[in-house]
PDB file of C-alpha atoms in Angstrom:
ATOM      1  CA  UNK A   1     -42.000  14.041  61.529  1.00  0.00           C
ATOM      2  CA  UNK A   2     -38.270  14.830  60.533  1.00  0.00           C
ATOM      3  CA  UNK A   3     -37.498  18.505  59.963  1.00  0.00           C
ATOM      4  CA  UNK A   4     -37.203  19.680  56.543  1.00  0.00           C
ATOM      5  CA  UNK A   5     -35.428  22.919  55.276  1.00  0.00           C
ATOM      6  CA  UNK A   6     -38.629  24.743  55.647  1.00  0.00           C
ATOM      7  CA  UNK A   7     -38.573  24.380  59.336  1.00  0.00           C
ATOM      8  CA  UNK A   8     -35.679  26.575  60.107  1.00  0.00           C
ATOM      9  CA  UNK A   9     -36.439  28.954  57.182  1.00  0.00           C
ATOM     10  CA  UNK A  10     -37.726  31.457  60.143  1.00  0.00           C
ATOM     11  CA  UNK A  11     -33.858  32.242  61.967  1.00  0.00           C
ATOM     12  CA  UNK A  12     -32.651  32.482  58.540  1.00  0.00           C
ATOM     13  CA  UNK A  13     -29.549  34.093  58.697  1.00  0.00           C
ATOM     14  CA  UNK A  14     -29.171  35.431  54.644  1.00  0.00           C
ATOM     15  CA  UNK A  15     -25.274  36.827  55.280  1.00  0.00           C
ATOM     16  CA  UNK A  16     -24.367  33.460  56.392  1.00  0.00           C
ATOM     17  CA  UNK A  17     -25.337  31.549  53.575  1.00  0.00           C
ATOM     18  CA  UNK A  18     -22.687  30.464  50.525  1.00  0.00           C
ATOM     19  CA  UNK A  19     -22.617  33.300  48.158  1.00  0.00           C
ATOM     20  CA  UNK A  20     -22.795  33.261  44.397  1.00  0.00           C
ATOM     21  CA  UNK A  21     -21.753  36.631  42.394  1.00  0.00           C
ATOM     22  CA  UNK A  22     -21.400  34.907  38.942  1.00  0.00           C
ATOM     23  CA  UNK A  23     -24.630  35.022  37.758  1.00  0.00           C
ATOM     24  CA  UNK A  24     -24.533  38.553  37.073  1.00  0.00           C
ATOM     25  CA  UNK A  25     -26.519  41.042  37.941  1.00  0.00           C
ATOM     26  CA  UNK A  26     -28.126  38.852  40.330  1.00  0.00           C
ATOM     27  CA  UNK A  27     -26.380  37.660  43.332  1.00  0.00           C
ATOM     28  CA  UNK A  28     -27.603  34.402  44.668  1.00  0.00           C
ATOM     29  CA  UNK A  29     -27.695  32.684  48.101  1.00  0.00           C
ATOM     30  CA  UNK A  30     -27.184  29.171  48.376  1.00  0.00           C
ATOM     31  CA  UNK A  31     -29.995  27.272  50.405  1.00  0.00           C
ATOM     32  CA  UNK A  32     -30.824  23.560  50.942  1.00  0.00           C
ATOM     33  CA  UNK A  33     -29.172  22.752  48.274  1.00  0.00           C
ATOM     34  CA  UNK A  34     -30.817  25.516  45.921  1.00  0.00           C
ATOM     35  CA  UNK A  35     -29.163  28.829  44.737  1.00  0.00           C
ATOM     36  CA  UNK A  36     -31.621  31.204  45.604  1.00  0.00           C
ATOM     37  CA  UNK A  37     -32.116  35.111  44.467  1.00  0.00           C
ATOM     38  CA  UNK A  38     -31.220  37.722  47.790  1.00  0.00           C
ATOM     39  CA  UNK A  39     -34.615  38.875  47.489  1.00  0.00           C
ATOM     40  CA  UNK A  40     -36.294  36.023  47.460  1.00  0.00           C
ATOM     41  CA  UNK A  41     -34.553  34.878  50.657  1.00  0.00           C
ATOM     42  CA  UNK A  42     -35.413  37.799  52.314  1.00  0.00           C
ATOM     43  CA  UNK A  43     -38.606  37.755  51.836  1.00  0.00           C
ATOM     44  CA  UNK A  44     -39.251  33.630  52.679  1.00  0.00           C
ATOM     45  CA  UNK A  45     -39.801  33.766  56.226  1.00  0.00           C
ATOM     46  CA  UNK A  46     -42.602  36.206  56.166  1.00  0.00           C
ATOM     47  CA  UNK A  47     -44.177  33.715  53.623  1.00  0.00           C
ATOM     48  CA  UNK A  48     -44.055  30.908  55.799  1.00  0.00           C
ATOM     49  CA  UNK A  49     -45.131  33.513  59.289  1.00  0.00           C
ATOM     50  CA  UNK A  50     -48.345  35.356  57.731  1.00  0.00           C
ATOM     51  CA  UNK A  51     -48.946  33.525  54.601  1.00  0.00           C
ATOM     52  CA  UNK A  52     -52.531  31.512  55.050  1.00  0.00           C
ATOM     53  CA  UNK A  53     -53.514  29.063  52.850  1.00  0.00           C
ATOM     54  CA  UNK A  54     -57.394  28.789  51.628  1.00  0.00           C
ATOM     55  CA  UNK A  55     -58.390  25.366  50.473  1.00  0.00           C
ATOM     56  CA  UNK A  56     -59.334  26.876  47.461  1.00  0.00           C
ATOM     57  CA  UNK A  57     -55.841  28.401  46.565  1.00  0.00           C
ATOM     58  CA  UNK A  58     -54.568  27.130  43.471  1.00  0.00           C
ATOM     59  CA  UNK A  59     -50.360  27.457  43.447  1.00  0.00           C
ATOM     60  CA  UNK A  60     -48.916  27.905  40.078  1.00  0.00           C
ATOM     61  CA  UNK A  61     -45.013  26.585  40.382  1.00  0.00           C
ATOM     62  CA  UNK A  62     -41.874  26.592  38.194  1.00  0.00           C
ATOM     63  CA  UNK A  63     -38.314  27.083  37.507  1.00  0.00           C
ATOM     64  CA  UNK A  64     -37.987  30.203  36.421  1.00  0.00           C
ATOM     65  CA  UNK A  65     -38.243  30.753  32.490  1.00  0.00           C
ATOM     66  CA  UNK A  66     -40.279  27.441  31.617  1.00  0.00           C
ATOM     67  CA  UNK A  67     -43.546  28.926  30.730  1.00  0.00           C
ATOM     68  CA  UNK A  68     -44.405  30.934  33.797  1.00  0.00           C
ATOM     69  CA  UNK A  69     -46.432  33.722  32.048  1.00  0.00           C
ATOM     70  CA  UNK A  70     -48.320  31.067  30.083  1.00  0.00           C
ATOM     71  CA  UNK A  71     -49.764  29.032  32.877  1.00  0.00           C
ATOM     72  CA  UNK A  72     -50.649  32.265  34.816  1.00  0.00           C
ATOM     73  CA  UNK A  73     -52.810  33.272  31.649  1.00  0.00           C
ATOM     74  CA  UNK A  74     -54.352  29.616  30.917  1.00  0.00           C
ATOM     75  CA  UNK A  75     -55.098  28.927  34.810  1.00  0.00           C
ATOM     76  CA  UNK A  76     -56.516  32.748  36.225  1.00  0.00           C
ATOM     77  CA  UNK A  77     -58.787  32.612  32.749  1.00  0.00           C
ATOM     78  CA  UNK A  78     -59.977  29.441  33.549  1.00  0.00           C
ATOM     79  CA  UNK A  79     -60.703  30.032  37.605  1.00  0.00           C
ATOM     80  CA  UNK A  80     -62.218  33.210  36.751  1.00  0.00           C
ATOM     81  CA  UNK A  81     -64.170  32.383  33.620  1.00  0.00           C
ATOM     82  CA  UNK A  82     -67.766  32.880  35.460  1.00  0.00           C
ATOM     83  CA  UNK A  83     -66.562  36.434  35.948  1.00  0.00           C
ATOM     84  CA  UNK A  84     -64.364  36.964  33.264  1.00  0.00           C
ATOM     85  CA  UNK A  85     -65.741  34.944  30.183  1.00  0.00           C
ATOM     86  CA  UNK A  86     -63.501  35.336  27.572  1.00  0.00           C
ATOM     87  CA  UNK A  87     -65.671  37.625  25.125  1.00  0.00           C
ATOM     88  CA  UNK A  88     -65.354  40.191  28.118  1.00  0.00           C
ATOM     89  CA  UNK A  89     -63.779  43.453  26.748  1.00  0.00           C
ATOM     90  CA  UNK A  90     -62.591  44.396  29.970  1.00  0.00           C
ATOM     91  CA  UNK A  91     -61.038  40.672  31.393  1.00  0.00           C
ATOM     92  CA  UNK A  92     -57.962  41.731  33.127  1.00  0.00           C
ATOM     93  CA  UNK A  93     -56.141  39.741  30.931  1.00  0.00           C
ATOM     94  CA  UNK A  94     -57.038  42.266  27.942  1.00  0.00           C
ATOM     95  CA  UNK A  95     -55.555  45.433  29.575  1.00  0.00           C
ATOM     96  CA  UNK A  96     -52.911  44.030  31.898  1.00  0.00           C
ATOM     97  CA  UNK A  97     -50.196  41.545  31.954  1.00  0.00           C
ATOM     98  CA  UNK A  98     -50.402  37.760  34.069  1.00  0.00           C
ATOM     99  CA  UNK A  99     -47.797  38.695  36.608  1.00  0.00           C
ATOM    100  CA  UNK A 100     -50.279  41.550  37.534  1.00  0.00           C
ATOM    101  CA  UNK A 101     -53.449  39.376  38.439  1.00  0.00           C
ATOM    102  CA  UNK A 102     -51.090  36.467  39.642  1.00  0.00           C
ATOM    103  CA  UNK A 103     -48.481  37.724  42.059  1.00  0.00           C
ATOM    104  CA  UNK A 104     -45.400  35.750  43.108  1.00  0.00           C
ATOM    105  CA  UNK A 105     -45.537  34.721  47.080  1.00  0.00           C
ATOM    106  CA  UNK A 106     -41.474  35.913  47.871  1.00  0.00           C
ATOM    107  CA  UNK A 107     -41.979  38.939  45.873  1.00  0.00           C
ATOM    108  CA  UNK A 108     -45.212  40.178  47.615  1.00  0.00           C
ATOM    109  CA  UNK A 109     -44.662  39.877  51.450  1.00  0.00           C
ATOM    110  CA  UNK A 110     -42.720  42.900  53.366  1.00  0.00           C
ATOM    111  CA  UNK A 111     -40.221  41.672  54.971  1.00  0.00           C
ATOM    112  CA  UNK A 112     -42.161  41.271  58.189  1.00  0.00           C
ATOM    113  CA  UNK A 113     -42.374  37.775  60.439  1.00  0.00           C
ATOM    114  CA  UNK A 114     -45.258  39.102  62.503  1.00  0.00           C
ATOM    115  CA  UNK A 115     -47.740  36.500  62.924  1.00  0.00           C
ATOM    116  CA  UNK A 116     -50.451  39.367  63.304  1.00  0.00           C
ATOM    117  CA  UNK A 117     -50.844  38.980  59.234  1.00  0.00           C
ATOM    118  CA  UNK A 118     -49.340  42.467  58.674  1.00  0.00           C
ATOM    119  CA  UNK A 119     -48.098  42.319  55.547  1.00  0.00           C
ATOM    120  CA  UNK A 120     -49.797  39.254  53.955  1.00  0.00           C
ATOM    121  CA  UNK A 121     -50.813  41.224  50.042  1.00  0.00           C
ATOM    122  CA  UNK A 122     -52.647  38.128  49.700  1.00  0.00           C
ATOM    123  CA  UNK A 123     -55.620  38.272  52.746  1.00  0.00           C
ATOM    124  CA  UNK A 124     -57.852  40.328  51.247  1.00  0.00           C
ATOM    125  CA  UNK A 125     -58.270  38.638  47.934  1.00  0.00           C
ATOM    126  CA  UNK A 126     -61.474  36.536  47.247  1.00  0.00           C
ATOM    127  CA  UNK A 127     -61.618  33.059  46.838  1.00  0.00           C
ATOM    128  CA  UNK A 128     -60.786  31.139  44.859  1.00  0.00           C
ATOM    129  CA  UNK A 129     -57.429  33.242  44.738  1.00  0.00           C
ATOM    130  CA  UNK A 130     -54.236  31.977  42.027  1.00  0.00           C
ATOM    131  CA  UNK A 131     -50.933  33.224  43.796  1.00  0.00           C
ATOM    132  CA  UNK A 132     -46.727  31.261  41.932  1.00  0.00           C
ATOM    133  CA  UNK A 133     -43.910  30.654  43.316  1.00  0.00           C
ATOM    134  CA  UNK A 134     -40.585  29.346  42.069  1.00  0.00           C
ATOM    135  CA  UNK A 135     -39.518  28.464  45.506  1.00  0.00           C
ATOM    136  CA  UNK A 136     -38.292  24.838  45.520  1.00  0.00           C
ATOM    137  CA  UNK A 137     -40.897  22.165  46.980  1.00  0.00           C
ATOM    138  CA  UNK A 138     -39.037  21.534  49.873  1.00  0.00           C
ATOM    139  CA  UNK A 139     -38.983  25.265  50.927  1.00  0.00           C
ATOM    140  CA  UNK A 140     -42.515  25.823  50.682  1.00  0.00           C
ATOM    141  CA  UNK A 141     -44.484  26.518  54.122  1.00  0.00           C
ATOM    142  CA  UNK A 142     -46.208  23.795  56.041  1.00  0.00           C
ATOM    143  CA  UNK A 143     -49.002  25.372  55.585  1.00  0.00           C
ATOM    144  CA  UNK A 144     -49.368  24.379  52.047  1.00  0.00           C
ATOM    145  CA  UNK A 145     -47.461  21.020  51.906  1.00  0.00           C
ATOM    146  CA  UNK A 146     -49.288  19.646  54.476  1.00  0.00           C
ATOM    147  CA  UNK A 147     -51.914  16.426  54.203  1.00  0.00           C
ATOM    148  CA  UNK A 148     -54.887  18.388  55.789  1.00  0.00           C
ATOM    149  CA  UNK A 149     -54.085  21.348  53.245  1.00  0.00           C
ATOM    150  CA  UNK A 150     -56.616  21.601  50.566  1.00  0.00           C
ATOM    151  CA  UNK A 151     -54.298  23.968  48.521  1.00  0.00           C
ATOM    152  CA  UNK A 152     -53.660  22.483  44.982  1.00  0.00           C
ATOM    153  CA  UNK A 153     -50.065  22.638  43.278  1.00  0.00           C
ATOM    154  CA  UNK A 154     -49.726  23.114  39.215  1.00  0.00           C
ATOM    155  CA  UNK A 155     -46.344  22.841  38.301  1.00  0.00           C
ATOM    156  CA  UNK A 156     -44.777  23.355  34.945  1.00  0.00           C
ATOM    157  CA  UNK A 157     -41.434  21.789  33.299  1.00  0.00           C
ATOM    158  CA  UNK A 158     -39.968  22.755  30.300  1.00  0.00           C
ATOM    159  CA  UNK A 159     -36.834  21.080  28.309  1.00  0.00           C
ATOM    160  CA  UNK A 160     -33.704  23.059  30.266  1.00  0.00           C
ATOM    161  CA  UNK A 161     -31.806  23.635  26.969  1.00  0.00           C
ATOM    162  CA  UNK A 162     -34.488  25.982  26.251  1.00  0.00           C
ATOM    163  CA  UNK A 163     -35.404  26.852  29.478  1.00  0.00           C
ATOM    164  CA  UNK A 164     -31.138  27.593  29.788  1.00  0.00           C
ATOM    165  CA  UNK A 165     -31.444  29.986  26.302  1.00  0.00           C
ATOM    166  CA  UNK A 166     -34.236  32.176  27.698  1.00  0.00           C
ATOM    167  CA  UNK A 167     -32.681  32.552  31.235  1.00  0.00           C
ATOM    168  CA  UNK A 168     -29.471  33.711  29.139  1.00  0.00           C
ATOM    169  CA  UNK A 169     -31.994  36.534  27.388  1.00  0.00           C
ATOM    170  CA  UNK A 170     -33.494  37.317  30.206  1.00  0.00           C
ATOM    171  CA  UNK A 171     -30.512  37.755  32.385  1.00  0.00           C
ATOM    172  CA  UNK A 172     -28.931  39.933  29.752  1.00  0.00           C
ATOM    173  CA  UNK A 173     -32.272  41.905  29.918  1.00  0.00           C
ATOM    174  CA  UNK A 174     -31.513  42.668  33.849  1.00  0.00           C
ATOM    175  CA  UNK A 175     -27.852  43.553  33.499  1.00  0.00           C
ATOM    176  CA  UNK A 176     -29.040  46.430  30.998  1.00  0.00           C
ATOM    177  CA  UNK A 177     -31.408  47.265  33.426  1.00  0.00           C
ATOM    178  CA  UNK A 178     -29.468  47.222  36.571  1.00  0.00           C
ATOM    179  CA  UNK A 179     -26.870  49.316  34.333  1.00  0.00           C
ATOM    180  CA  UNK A 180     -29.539  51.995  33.484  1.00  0.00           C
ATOM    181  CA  UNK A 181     -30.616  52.353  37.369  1.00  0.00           C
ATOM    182  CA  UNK A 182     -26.900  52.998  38.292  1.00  0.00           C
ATOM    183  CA  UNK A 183     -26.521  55.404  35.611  1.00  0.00           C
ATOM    184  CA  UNK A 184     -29.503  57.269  36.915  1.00  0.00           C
ATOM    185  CA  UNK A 185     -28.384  57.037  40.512  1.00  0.00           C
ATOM    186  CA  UNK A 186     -25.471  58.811  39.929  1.00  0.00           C
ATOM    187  CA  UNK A 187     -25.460  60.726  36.490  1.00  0.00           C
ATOM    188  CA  UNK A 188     -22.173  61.706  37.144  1.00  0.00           C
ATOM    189  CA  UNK A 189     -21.043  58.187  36.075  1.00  0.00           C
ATOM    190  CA  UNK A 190     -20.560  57.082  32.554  1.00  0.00           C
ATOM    191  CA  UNK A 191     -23.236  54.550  31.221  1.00  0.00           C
ATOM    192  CA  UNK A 192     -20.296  52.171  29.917  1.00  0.00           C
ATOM    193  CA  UNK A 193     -18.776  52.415  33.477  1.00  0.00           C
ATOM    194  CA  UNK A 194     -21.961  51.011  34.966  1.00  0.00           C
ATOM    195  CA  UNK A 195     -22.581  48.043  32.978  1.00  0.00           C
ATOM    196  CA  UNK A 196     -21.465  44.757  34.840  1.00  0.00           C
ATOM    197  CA  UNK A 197     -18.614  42.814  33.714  1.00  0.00           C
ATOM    198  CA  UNK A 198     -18.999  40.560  30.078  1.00  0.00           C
ATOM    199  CA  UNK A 199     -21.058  37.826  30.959  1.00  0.00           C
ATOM    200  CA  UNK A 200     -20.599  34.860  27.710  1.00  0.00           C
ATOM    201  CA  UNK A 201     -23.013  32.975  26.752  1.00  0.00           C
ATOM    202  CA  UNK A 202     -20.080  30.170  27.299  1.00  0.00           C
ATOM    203  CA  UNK A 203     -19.933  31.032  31.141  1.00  0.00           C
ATOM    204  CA  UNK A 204     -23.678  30.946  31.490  1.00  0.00           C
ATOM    205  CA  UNK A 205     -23.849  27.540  29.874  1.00  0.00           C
ATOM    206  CA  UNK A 206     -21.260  26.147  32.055  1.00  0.00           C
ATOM    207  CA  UNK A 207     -22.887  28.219  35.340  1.00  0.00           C
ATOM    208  CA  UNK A 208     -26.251  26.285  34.439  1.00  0.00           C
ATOM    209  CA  UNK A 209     -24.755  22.895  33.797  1.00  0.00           C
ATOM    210  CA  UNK A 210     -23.412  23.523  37.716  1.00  0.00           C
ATOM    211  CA  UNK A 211     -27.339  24.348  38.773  1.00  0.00           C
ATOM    212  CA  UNK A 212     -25.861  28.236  39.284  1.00  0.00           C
ATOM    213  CA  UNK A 213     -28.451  29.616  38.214  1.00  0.00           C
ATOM    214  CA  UNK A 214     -31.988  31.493  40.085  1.00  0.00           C
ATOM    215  CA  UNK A 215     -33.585  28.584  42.040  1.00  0.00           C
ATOM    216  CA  UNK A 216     -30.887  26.163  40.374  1.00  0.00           C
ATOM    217  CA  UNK A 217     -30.392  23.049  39.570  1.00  0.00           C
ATOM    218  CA  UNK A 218     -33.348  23.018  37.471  1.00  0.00           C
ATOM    219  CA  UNK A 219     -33.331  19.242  37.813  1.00  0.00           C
ATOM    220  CA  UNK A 220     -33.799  19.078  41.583  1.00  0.00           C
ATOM    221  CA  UNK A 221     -36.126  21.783  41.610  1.00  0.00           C
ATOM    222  CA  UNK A 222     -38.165  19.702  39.370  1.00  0.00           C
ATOM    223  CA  UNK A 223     -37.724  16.321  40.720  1.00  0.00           C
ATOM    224  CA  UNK A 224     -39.276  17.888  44.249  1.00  0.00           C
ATOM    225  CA  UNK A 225     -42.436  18.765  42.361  1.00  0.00           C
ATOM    226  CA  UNK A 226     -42.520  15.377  40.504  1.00  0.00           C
ATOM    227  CA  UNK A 227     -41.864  13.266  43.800  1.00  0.00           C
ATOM    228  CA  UNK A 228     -45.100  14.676  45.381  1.00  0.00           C
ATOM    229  CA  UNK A 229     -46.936  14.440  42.033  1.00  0.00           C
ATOM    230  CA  UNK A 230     -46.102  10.453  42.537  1.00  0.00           C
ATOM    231  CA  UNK A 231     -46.888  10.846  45.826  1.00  0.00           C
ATOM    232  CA  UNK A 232     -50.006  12.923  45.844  1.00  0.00           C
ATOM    233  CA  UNK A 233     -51.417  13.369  42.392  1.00  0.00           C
ATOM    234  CA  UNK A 234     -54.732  14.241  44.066  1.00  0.00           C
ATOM    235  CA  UNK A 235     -52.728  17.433  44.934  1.00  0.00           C
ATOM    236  CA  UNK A 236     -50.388  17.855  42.056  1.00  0.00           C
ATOM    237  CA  UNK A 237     -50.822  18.615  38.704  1.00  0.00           C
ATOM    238  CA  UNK A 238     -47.545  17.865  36.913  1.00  0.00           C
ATOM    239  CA  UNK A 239     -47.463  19.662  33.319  1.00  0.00           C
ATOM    240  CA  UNK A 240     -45.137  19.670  30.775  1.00  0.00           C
ATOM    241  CA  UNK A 241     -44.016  22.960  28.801  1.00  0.00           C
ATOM    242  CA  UNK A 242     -43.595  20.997  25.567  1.00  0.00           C
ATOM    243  CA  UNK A 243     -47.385  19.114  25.648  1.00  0.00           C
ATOM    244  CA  UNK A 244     -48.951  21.962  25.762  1.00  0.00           C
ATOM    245  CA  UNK A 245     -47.151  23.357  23.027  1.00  0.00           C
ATOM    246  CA  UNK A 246     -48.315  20.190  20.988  1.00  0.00           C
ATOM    247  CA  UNK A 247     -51.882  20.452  22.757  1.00  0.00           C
ATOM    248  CA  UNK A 248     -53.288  23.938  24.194  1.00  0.00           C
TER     249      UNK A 248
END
C-alpha cells in the first residue's frame, strides 16, 4: 500500500512546517498540501494513536463554514430519534447547541500519543456515537479510511463564494475575541493596542482565492471527500449545502 500523509502524521514536527500569519488571528501550518489551524495540528496525532473507530460511528465532515452546525443538528436528531423524539422537551438539542452533543475529533483529544487510550473524550460514549472533523480526507486515521472500517462518512459542500463571506464574518468574530483575551491578560494594555492589524475584506478574498485559509483550498479539501464518494458510495454520503436548502 503506498504511504499517504496520514502515515507520518505521528513524528509530526508542527515548528517545521511552512507557516502562514496572514490569516489573522489564526496562524496556520501548512500540511500535505492543506493549511491547517496550530491547534488542530497539535492535536492530530493523538487522533490517529487513541482514537477507535466503532462500526457504528457516523463522521460528519466539512470545510469549515459550509453548513457545519446544520448537519450536526439534522444527523444527531435523526440517530437519536428513538431517544430523543422530537416532541421531547428536554432533547439536547432544545437546551444546548450542536457543537455540544457533536464534538470535533482535533479539538477533543489532549495532546497525548499514548496508545493506552488516555485521553480518547470519545470511549465512553454509547453507540451509535456522531463525532466531525474538518480534517482533509487524506489526513484522516487508518482507522477510519480503511476497507474493513464500518465507520460511515457524511460530508457537506457548500458554494465557496458563500462559504468565503461567512469565513470573512467569522474570522472577524475571532480577532475581536482574541483582542478581548489580550486585553484581559494584561489590563494594563489599551484595548485598541490589542486588536490585530486591519484585515480587508480585499486581502481575505485574495488569501482564499490562494486556498489560505483554515483547512484551505476548499476545492481540494472537497475533491478528497468526492473521490471516495466515487469510489465508495457505500461509505460516503456526499451532500450538498445548497440542496438542502432547496429540500430539508
Amino acid at each position: 500500500m503506498a504511504a499517504s500523509a496520514a502515515d507520518g502524521i505521528a513524528e509530526l514536527a508542527i515548528t517545521s512546517l511552512l507557516l502562514n500569519t496572514r490569516f489573522r488571528p489564526f496562524h496556520l501550518r501548512q500540511y500535505d498540501g492543506f493549511w491547517l489551524l496550530e491547534e488542530f495540528l497539535m492535536d492530530v496525532p493523538a487522533v490517529h494513536s487513541v482514537f477507535e473507530p466503532r462500526p457504528s460511528d457516523v463522521l460528519l465532515a466539512s470545510f469549515p463554514k459550509c453548513g457545519t452546525t446544520w448537519l450536526k443538528a439534522i444527523v444527531f436528531a435523526t440517530r437519536n430519534r428513538a431517544e430523543h423524539p422530537p416532541c421531547d422537551l428536554n432533547h439536547p438539542l432544545r437546551h444546548g447547541n450542536p457543537h455540544d452533543v457533536v464534538r470535533y475529533l482535533e479539538m477533543a483529544f489532549a495532546q497525548s500519543t499514548d496508545d493506552s487510550g488516555a485521553g480518547d473524550a470519545f470511549a465512553a460514549l454509547p453507540s451509535p456515537r456522531v463525532v466531525a472533523t474538518h480534517l482533509p480526507y487524506s489526513l484522516l486515521p487508518r482507522r477510519i479510511t480503511a476497507e474493513e472500517s464500518g465507520c460511515r462518512i457524511v460530508y457537506i459542500c457548500r458554494n465557496p463564494k458563500d462559504a468565503f463571506v461567512s469565513s470573512w464574518f467569522f474570522a472577524k468574530k475571532g480577532a475581536a475575541t482574541v483582542a478581548r483575551a489580550r486585553a484581559r491578560a494584561d489590563k494594563d494594555m489599551d484595548m485598541q493596542l490589542q486588536q490585530p492589524p486591519p484585515y480587508t475584506f480585499e486581502e481575505a478574498f485574495e488569501l482564499f482565492c490562494d486556498g489560505i485559509c483554515v483547512c484551505g483550498p476548499q476545492w481540494r479539501h472537497e475533491m478528497g471527500y468526492w473521490e471516495m464518494r466515487r469510489k465508495r458510495p457505500e461509505k460516503v454520503l456526499f451532500l450538498r449545502y445548497e440542496e438542502m436548502l432547496r429540500d430539508p
